[in-house]
Amino acid sequence: MKDTFKHKGMRKKLAEIVAAKGITDKKVLKAIEKVPRHLFIDSSFEDHAYQDKAFPIGADQTISQPYTVAFQTELLEITEGDKILEIGTGCGYQTAVLLELGAVVFSVERQKELFKKTSLFLPKLGYRAKKLIFGDGYKGFTAEAPFDGIIVTAGAPFVPKPLLSQLKVGGKLVIPVGEDIQVMTLFTRTSEKEFEKEELGEFRFVPLLEDRN
Ligand code: SAH
């Protein structure tokens, strides 16, 4: 697993591309510049790692597009030590970006093989999530709720209630909602009972699967 000057140079460019598309949070851009995305992708496809594109990672899953990762991360407005729940660990790229921002990360994945692979892989790069969980993201993670932020990295046909109820007051849920095309939706919990909702454009994700565990 090598990370060279060439890779670093390409990452700097990638961060510039993401910035040009509208991401302004310096800390998020720094994280994109730091996480060695090529190591999250099969080495024979290394060339694809620093293009701003999603890429298949096996088992019908994808590593999210860097712009999308940056966009969702920026919406969470993370400060160091924030407790963040991620739904859809996948290969762990988004997890690594959250860790670069100083978040305390819990992440749920429903595919056993991916869960096992990523559980071994992230620590090798020095990325230590507080806990990676094998389970169904529709349920959130009650044991550690409430969270400062929840990020869903698969397309949800509807907004799972447990995710809203596991937010702190002031906390944010970033979730792409829809079947074929998703609308990036930001919920902010303004009180015990109230949520503010914002819709922030269309994206495409692999589906958040229900009842398949
Ligand atoms: N966060 C990843 C994106 C992975 S793609 C990245 O940084 O690239 C979405 C992931 O969500 C897949 O790994 C998929 O297996 C997972 N997923 C789908 N439905 C799920 C569910 N109900 N609970 C948890 N994970 C789920």
Short mmCIF file of N, CA and C in Angstrom, two decimals, residues 92-159:
data_model
loop_
_atom_site.label_atom_id
_atom_site.label_comp_id
_atom_site.label_asym_id
_atom_site.label_seq_id
_atom_site.Cartn_x
_atom_site.Cartn_y
_atom_site.Cartn_z
N GLY A 92 -15.29 2.45 3.21
CA GLY A 92 -14.76 3.25 4.31
C GLY A 92 -14.18 4.60 3.92
N TYR A 93 -14.33 4.99 2.65
CA TYR A 93 -13.76 6.27 2.24
C TYR A 93 -14.41 7.46 2.97
N GLN A 94 -15.73 7.46 2.97
CA GLN A 94 -16.43 8.54 3.70
C GLN A 94 -16.09 8.51 5.20
N THR A 95 -15.98 7.30 5.73
CA THR A 95 -15.61 7.14 7.15
C THR A 95 -14.28 7.84 7.42
N ALA A 96 -13.32 7.61 6.53
CA ALA A 96 -11.99 8.21 6.68
C ALA A 96 -12.06 9.73 6.62
N VAL A 97 -12.89 10.26 5.72
CA VAL A 97 -13.04 11.71 5.61
C VAL A 97 -13.61 12.28 6.92
N LEU A 98 -14.60 11.60 7.49
CA LEU A 98 -15.19 12.05 8.76
C LEU A 98 -14.14 12.02 9.88
N LEU A 99 -13.31 10.99 9.88
CA LEU A 99 -12.27 10.87 10.91
C LEU A 99 -11.22 11.97 10.76
N GLU A 100 -10.90 12.33 9.51
CA GLU A 100 -9.95 13.43 9.27
C GLU A 100 -10.45 14.75 9.88
N LEU A 101 -11.79 14.88 9.97
CA LEU A 101 -12.37 16.10 10.52
C LEU A 101 -12.47 16.06 12.04
N GLY A 102 -11.99 14.97 12.62
CA GLY A 102 -11.97 14.88 14.09
C GLY A 102 -13.27 14.36 14.69
N ALA A 103 -14.14 13.79 13.84
CA ALA A 103 -15.39 13.24 14.36
C ALA A 103 -15.14 11.90 15.06
N VAL A 104 -16.03 11.59 16.00
CA VAL A 104 -16.05 10.26 16.61
C VAL A 104 -17.09 9.49 15.80
N VAL A 105 -16.62 8.46 15.07
CA VAL A 105 -17.49 7.88 14.04
C VAL A 105 -17.99 6.47 14.38
N PHE A 106 -19.29 6.30 14.20
CA PHE A 106 -19.93 5.00 14.24
C PHE A 106 -20.46 4.76 12.83
N SER A 107 -20.25 3.56 12.28
CA SER A 107 -20.69 3.35 10.92
C SER A 107 -21.30 1.97 10.76
N VAL A 108 -22.44 1.91 10.08
CA VAL A 108 -23.20 0.66 9.93
C VAL A 108 -23.15 0.17 8.48
N GLU A 109 -22.88 -1.12 8.30
CA GLU A 109 -22.89 -1.73 6.97
C GLU A 109 -23.67 -3.05 7.03
N ARG A 110 -24.50 -3.29 6.00
CA ARG A 110 -25.33 -4.50 6.03
C ARG A 110 -24.73 -5.69 5.27
N GLN A 111 -23.68 -5.43 4.50
CA GLN A 111 -23.05 -6.54 3.77
C GLN A 111 -21.88 -7.08 4.56
N LYS A 112 -21.99 -8.35 4.93
CA LYS A 112 -20.99 -8.95 5.82
C LYS A 112 -19.57 -8.87 5.26
N GLU A 113 -19.42 -9.21 3.97
CA GLU A 113 -18.08 -9.25 3.40
C GLU A 113 -17.42 -7.88 3.43
N LEU A 114 -18.21 -6.87 3.02
CA LEU A 114 -17.68 -5.50 3.02
C LEU A 114 -17.35 -5.06 4.44
N PHE A 115 -18.25 -5.39 5.36
CA PHE A 115 -18.05 -5.04 6.76
C PHE A 115 -16.72 -5.61 7.26
N LYS A 116 -16.50 -6.89 6.96
CA LYS A 116 -15.27 -7.56 7.43
C LYS A 116 -14.04 -6.93 6.79
N LYS A 117 -14.12 -6.73 5.47
CA LYS A 117 -12.98 -6.21 4.72
C LYS A 117 -12.60 -4.82 5.23
N THR A 118 -13.61 -3.96 5.37
CA THR A 118 -13.35 -2.57 5.78
C THR A 118 -12.89 -2.50 7.24
N SER A 119 -13.41 -3.41 8.08
CA SER A 119 -12.98 -3.44 9.48
C SER A 119 -11.49 -3.72 9.61
N LEU A 120 -10.97 -4.51 8.68
CA LEU A 120 -9.52 -4.80 8.70
C LEU A 120 -8.72 -3.71 8.03
N PHE A 121 -9.31 -3.15 6.97
CA PHE A 121 -8.58 -2.21 6.12
C PHE A 121 -8.36 -0.83 6.77
N LEU A 122 -9.41 -0.24 7.33
CA LEU A 122 -9.29 1.13 7.86
C LEU A 122 -8.18 1.29 8.91
N PRO A 123 -8.10 0.37 9.90
CA PRO A 123 -7.03 0.52 10.90
C PRO A 123 -5.63 0.43 10.29
N LYS A 124 -5.51 -0.33 9.19
CA LYS A 124 -4.20 -0.42 8.53
C LYS A 124 -3.73 0.94 8.04
N LEU A 125 -4.69 1.80 7.70
CA LEU A 125 -4.34 3.16 7.25
C LEU A 125 -4.28 4.14 8.43
N GLY A 126 -4.55 3.61 9.62
CA GLY A 126 -4.54 4.47 10.80
C GLY A 126 -5.89 5.13 11.08
N TYR A 127 -6.94 4.70 10.36
CA TYR A 127 -8.27 5.28 10.58
C TYR A 127 -9.05 4.43 11.57
N ARG A 128 -9.29 5.00 12.75
CA ARG A 128 -9.97 4.25 13.80
C ARG A 128 -11.35 4.82 14.10
N ALA A 129 -12.34 4.19 13.49
CA ALA A 129 -13.72 4.53 13.84
C ALA A 129 -13.95 4.07 15.27
N LYS A 130 -14.86 4.73 15.97
CA LYS A 130 -15.18 4.32 17.34
C LYS A 130 -15.78 2.91 17.29
N LYS A 131 -16.66 2.69 16.30
CA LYS A 131 -17.20 1.35 16.12
C LYS A 131 -17.76 1.17 14.70
N LEU A 132 -17.38 0.05 14.06
CA LEU A 132 -18.01 -0.33 12.80
C LEU A 132 -19.02 -1.41 13.16
N ILE A 133 -20.22 -1.27 12.64
CA ILE A 133 -21.31 -2.13 13.07
C ILE A 133 -21.83 -2.91 11.87
N PHE A 134 -22.01 -4.22 12.05
CA PHE A 134 -22.66 -5.02 11.02
C PHE A 134 -24.14 -5.03 11.36
N GLY A 135 -24.96 -4.42 10.52
CA GLY A 135 -26.38 -4.36 10.86
C GLY A 135 -27.18 -3.58 9.84
N ASP A 136 -28.41 -3.30 10.18
CA ASP A 136 -29.33 -2.62 9.28
C ASP A 136 -29.44 -1.14 9.63
N GLY A 137 -28.97 -0.34 8.70
CA GLY A 137 -28.94 1.10 8.90
C GLY A 137 -30.30 1.75 9.08
N TYR A 138 -31.36 1.10 8.62
CA TYR A 138 -32.70 1.67 8.82
C TYR A 138 -33.01 1.86 10.30
N LYS A 139 -32.30 1.08 11.13
CA LYS A 139 -32.56 1.16 12.58
C LYS A 139 -31.65 2.17 13.28
N GLY A 140 -30.68 2.72 12.53
CA GLY A 140 -29.70 3.60 13.18
C GLY A 140 -28.84 2.79 14.13
N PHE A 141 -28.44 3.41 15.24
CA PHE A 141 -27.65 2.67 16.23
C PHE A 141 -28.01 3.19 17.61
N THR A 142 -29.09 2.60 18.14
CA THR A 142 -29.68 3.06 19.41
C THR A 142 -28.69 3.10 20.56
N ALA A 143 -27.81 2.13 20.60
CA ALA A 143 -26.88 1.99 21.73
C ALA A 143 -26.06 3.25 21.97
N GLU A 144 -25.80 4.02 20.92
CA GLU A 144 -24.94 5.20 21.06
C GLU A 144 -25.67 6.52 20.81
N ALA A 145 -26.98 6.45 20.56
CA ALA A 145 -27.74 7.68 20.29
C ALA A 145 -27.82 8.52 21.57
N PRO A 146 -27.98 9.83 21.49
CA PRO A 146 -28.17 10.63 20.27
C PRO A 146 -26.84 11.07 19.62
N PHE A 147 -26.94 11.45 18.34
CA PHE A 147 -25.77 11.85 17.56
C PHE A 147 -25.84 13.34 17.18
N ASP A 148 -24.66 13.92 16.99
CA ASP A 148 -24.59 15.30 16.48
C ASP A 148 -24.94 15.33 15.00
N GLY A 149 -24.63 14.21 14.32
CA GLY A 149 -24.92 14.16 12.90
C GLY A 149 -25.08 12.72 12.44
N ILE A 150 -25.96 12.54 11.43
CA ILE A 150 -26.13 11.22 10.81
C ILE A 150 -26.04 11.43 9.31
N ILE A 151 -25.21 10.58 8.66
CA ILE A 151 -25.04 10.70 7.21
C ILE A 151 -25.38 9.36 6.58
N VAL A 152 -26.27 9.39 5.60
CA VAL A 152 -26.68 8.17 4.90
C VAL A 152 -26.02 8.19 3.52
N THR A 153 -25.29 7.12 3.19
CA THR A 153 -24.53 7.14 1.94
C THR A 153 -25.10 6.17 0.91
N ALA A 154 -26.40 5.85 1.05
CA ALA A 154 -27.12 5.07 0.05
C ALA A 154 -28.48 5.74 -0.13
N GLY A 155 -29.10 5.50 -1.30
CA GLY A 155 -30.37 6.18 -1.61
C GLY A 155 -31.52 5.57 -0.83
N ALA A 156 -32.19 6.37 -0.01
CA ALA A 156 -33.26 5.87 0.85
C ALA A 156 -34.62 6.15 0.20
N PRO A 157 -35.46 5.12 0.01
CA PRO A 157 -36.79 5.34 -0.58
C PRO A 157 -37.67 6.24 0.29
N PHE A 158 -37.38 6.26 1.60
CA PHE A 158 -38.10 7.15 2.53
C PHE A 158 -37.15 7.45 3.69
N VAL A 159 -37.54 8.38 4.54
CA VAL A 159 -36.67 8.75 5.66
C VAL A 159 -36.98 7.85 6.87
#
